[in-house]
C-alpha atoms as one frame of an Amber mdcrd trajectory, in Angstrom:
protein
  54.073 -17.802  -2.554  52.979 -14.231  -2.871  49.838 -12.956  -1.356  48.374
 -10.350  -3.802  45.978  -7.484  -2.589  46.839  -7.911   1.146  45.900  -4.470
   1.917  42.203  -5.083   0.707  39.727  -4.275   3.305  36.479  -6.161   3.650
  33.157  -4.621   3.391  30.114  -5.834   5.146  27.085  -5.033   3.275  23.734
  -4.751   5.186  21.408  -7.924   4.970  18.581  -7.683   2.694  15.088  -8.156
   4.014  13.828 -11.819   3.114  10.386 -12.235   1.996   9.656 -13.853   5.398
  10.706 -10.999   7.347   8.081  -8.977   5.453   5.382 -11.148   5.737   5.888
 -11.766   9.398   4.108  -8.509  10.081   0.636  -8.525  11.441  -0.922  -7.004
   8.247   0.218  -9.636   6.082  -2.547 -11.831   4.469  -2.210 -15.137   2.445
  -4.321 -18.104   1.937  -7.958 -18.048   3.648  -7.212 -14.671   5.330  -6.267
 -13.101   1.851  -9.366 -14.574   0.153 -11.584 -13.303   3.186 -10.042  -9.829
   2.754 -10.399  -9.640  -0.846 -13.885 -10.906  -0.909 -15.025  -8.343   1.627
 -13.622  -5.702  -0.343 -15.066  -6.816  -3.644 -18.538  -7.241  -1.817 -18.440
  -3.563  -0.672 -17.267  -2.483  -4.286 -20.344  -4.255  -5.784 -22.798  -2.766
  -3.094 -21.366   0.611  -3.982 -21.951  -0.127  -7.510 -25.567  -1.007  -6.922
 -26.276   1.913  -5.025 -24.343   4.296  -7.287 -24.436   3.577 -11.033 -21.597
   5.904 -11.811 -19.135   3.779  -9.817 -18.083   1.236 -12.341 -16.575   4.007
 -14.615 -15.378   5.993 -11.630 -13.447   3.416  -9.340 -10.328   5.606  -8.938
 -12.695   7.767  -6.768 -12.514   5.067  -3.965  -9.036   3.933  -4.825  -5.724
   5.176  -5.783  -4.432   2.471  -8.384  -0.849   1.606  -9.032   2.518   2.224
  -7.634   3.245   5.879  -9.151  -0.424   7.137  -7.960  -0.107   5.712  -4.472
   3.379   7.430  -4.094   1.934  10.632  -5.678  -0.902  10.561  -2.889   1.372
   9.763  -0.079   3.716  12.386  -1.069   1.163  15.020  -1.084  -0.211  14.169
   2.218   1.283  16.048   5.313   3.566  14.084   7.093   2.990  13.250  10.863
   4.244  15.481  13.682   7.835  14.836  14.431   8.813  13.587  11.177  11.484
  15.325   8.858   9.986  17.044   6.015  11.538  19.179   3.165   9.807  22.493
   2.117   9.028  20.578  -1.052   6.968  17.920   0.724   5.256  20.622   2.894
   4.114  22.597  -0.262   3.028  19.571  -1.881   1.036  18.602   1.076  -1.124
  22.015   0.796  -2.160  21.300  -2.413  -3.987  18.089  -2.064  -6.594  17.310
   0.919  -6.721  13.755  -0.135  -5.728  11.102   2.204  -5.118   7.283   2.179
  -6.608   5.144   4.903  -4.489   2.255   3.990  -2.287   0.928   1.057  -2.557
  -2.853  -0.170   0.887  -3.834  -1.460   1.750  -7.181  -3.634   4.872  -8.852
  -2.144   5.387 -10.762  -5.367   6.339  -7.826  -7.641   9.486  -7.992  -9.499
  11.789  -6.064  -9.209  11.068  -5.401  -5.612  12.486  -1.801  -5.727   9.402
  -0.893  -7.360   7.434  -0.824  -3.963  10.280  -0.835  -1.463   9.776   2.705
  -0.688   6.027   2.425   0.054   6.131   0.971   3.615   8.476   3.753   5.041
   6.475   6.615   3.138   3.246   5.270   4.308   4.359   5.124   8.034   5.805
   8.785   7.934   2.096   9.505   6.812   0.567   7.397   9.268  -1.111   5.240
   6.692  -1.662   1.484   7.398   0.083  -1.021   5.074  -1.469  -4.452   4.173
   0.912  -6.960   2.538  -0.794  -9.291   0.111   1.116 -12.763  -0.831  -0.421
 -15.388  -3.025   2.333 -17.752  -4.225   3.417 -15.162  -7.356  -0.297 -14.130
  -7.580  -0.617 -11.272  -5.214  -0.592  -8.755  -8.043  -3.229 -10.599  -9.802
  -5.472 -10.692  -6.739  -5.041  -6.826  -6.243  -5.738  -6.345  -9.816  -9.165
  -8.317  -9.565 -10.303  -5.835  -6.827 -10.205  -2.857  -9.495 -10.870  -5.035
 -12.528  -7.304  -4.838 -13.894  -4.815  -7.739 -15.044  -2.620  -6.798 -12.350
  -1.892  -4.146  -9.574   1.018  -3.806  -7.430  -0.172  -1.423  -5.172  -3.466
  -0.039  -4.388  -4.502   2.826  -1.988  -7.760   3.138  -0.252  -8.810   6.530
  -0.309 -10.295   7.841   3.211 -13.769   8.802   2.138 -15.931   7.661   4.995
 -17.675   5.093   2.895 -18.366   1.406   3.230 -15.163   0.282   1.768 -13.438
   2.356   4.560 -15.482   0.622   7.159 -14.460  -2.639   5.918 -10.747  -1.814
   5.840 -11.175  -0.172   9.423 -12.533  -3.399  10.639  -9.682  -5.422   9.068
  -7.148  -3.072  10.612  -8.878  -2.884  13.854  -9.370   0.848  13.701 -12.448
   2.653  15.352 -11.714   6.162  13.466 -12.772   6.279   9.884 -11.364   9.448
   8.303 -13.379  11.236   5.509 -14.265  14.418   4.210
């Protein structure tokens, strides 16, 4: 018998990250801890709405909602010292003084490539990442926070308010960044 394509070389592809490897990170919430996290954020939003009548119409002042908006804000933030940055990134960073304290990412989004870039971009900017998992319902849970049907990513803007204090307690931070 004759062997065809004997000279074919084998290619070893890098292994993809499984859902389990992402969810084993310390800032991954599911089950009771997820409910506690979301309830505390929603409680602070309700308190802010009671104290400020304009908040229901201006929820985006406290949050960056959606993958595109979170990405845009992260790209405009200055990178941490020691990170490689392009001239485009440094000119974008000068335009916006807005900073994110943390981003919440739903792990159930499909396709996963929509949010795949966010953890590395956030770490280059020194922003904490919180993964939300709820058996194909993480994006629904995030949407409930901002009164939308779904949200794959939400950025918490660092404004020094009560919502930032709750996120700081969850992350174990002592410093709350704000203007």
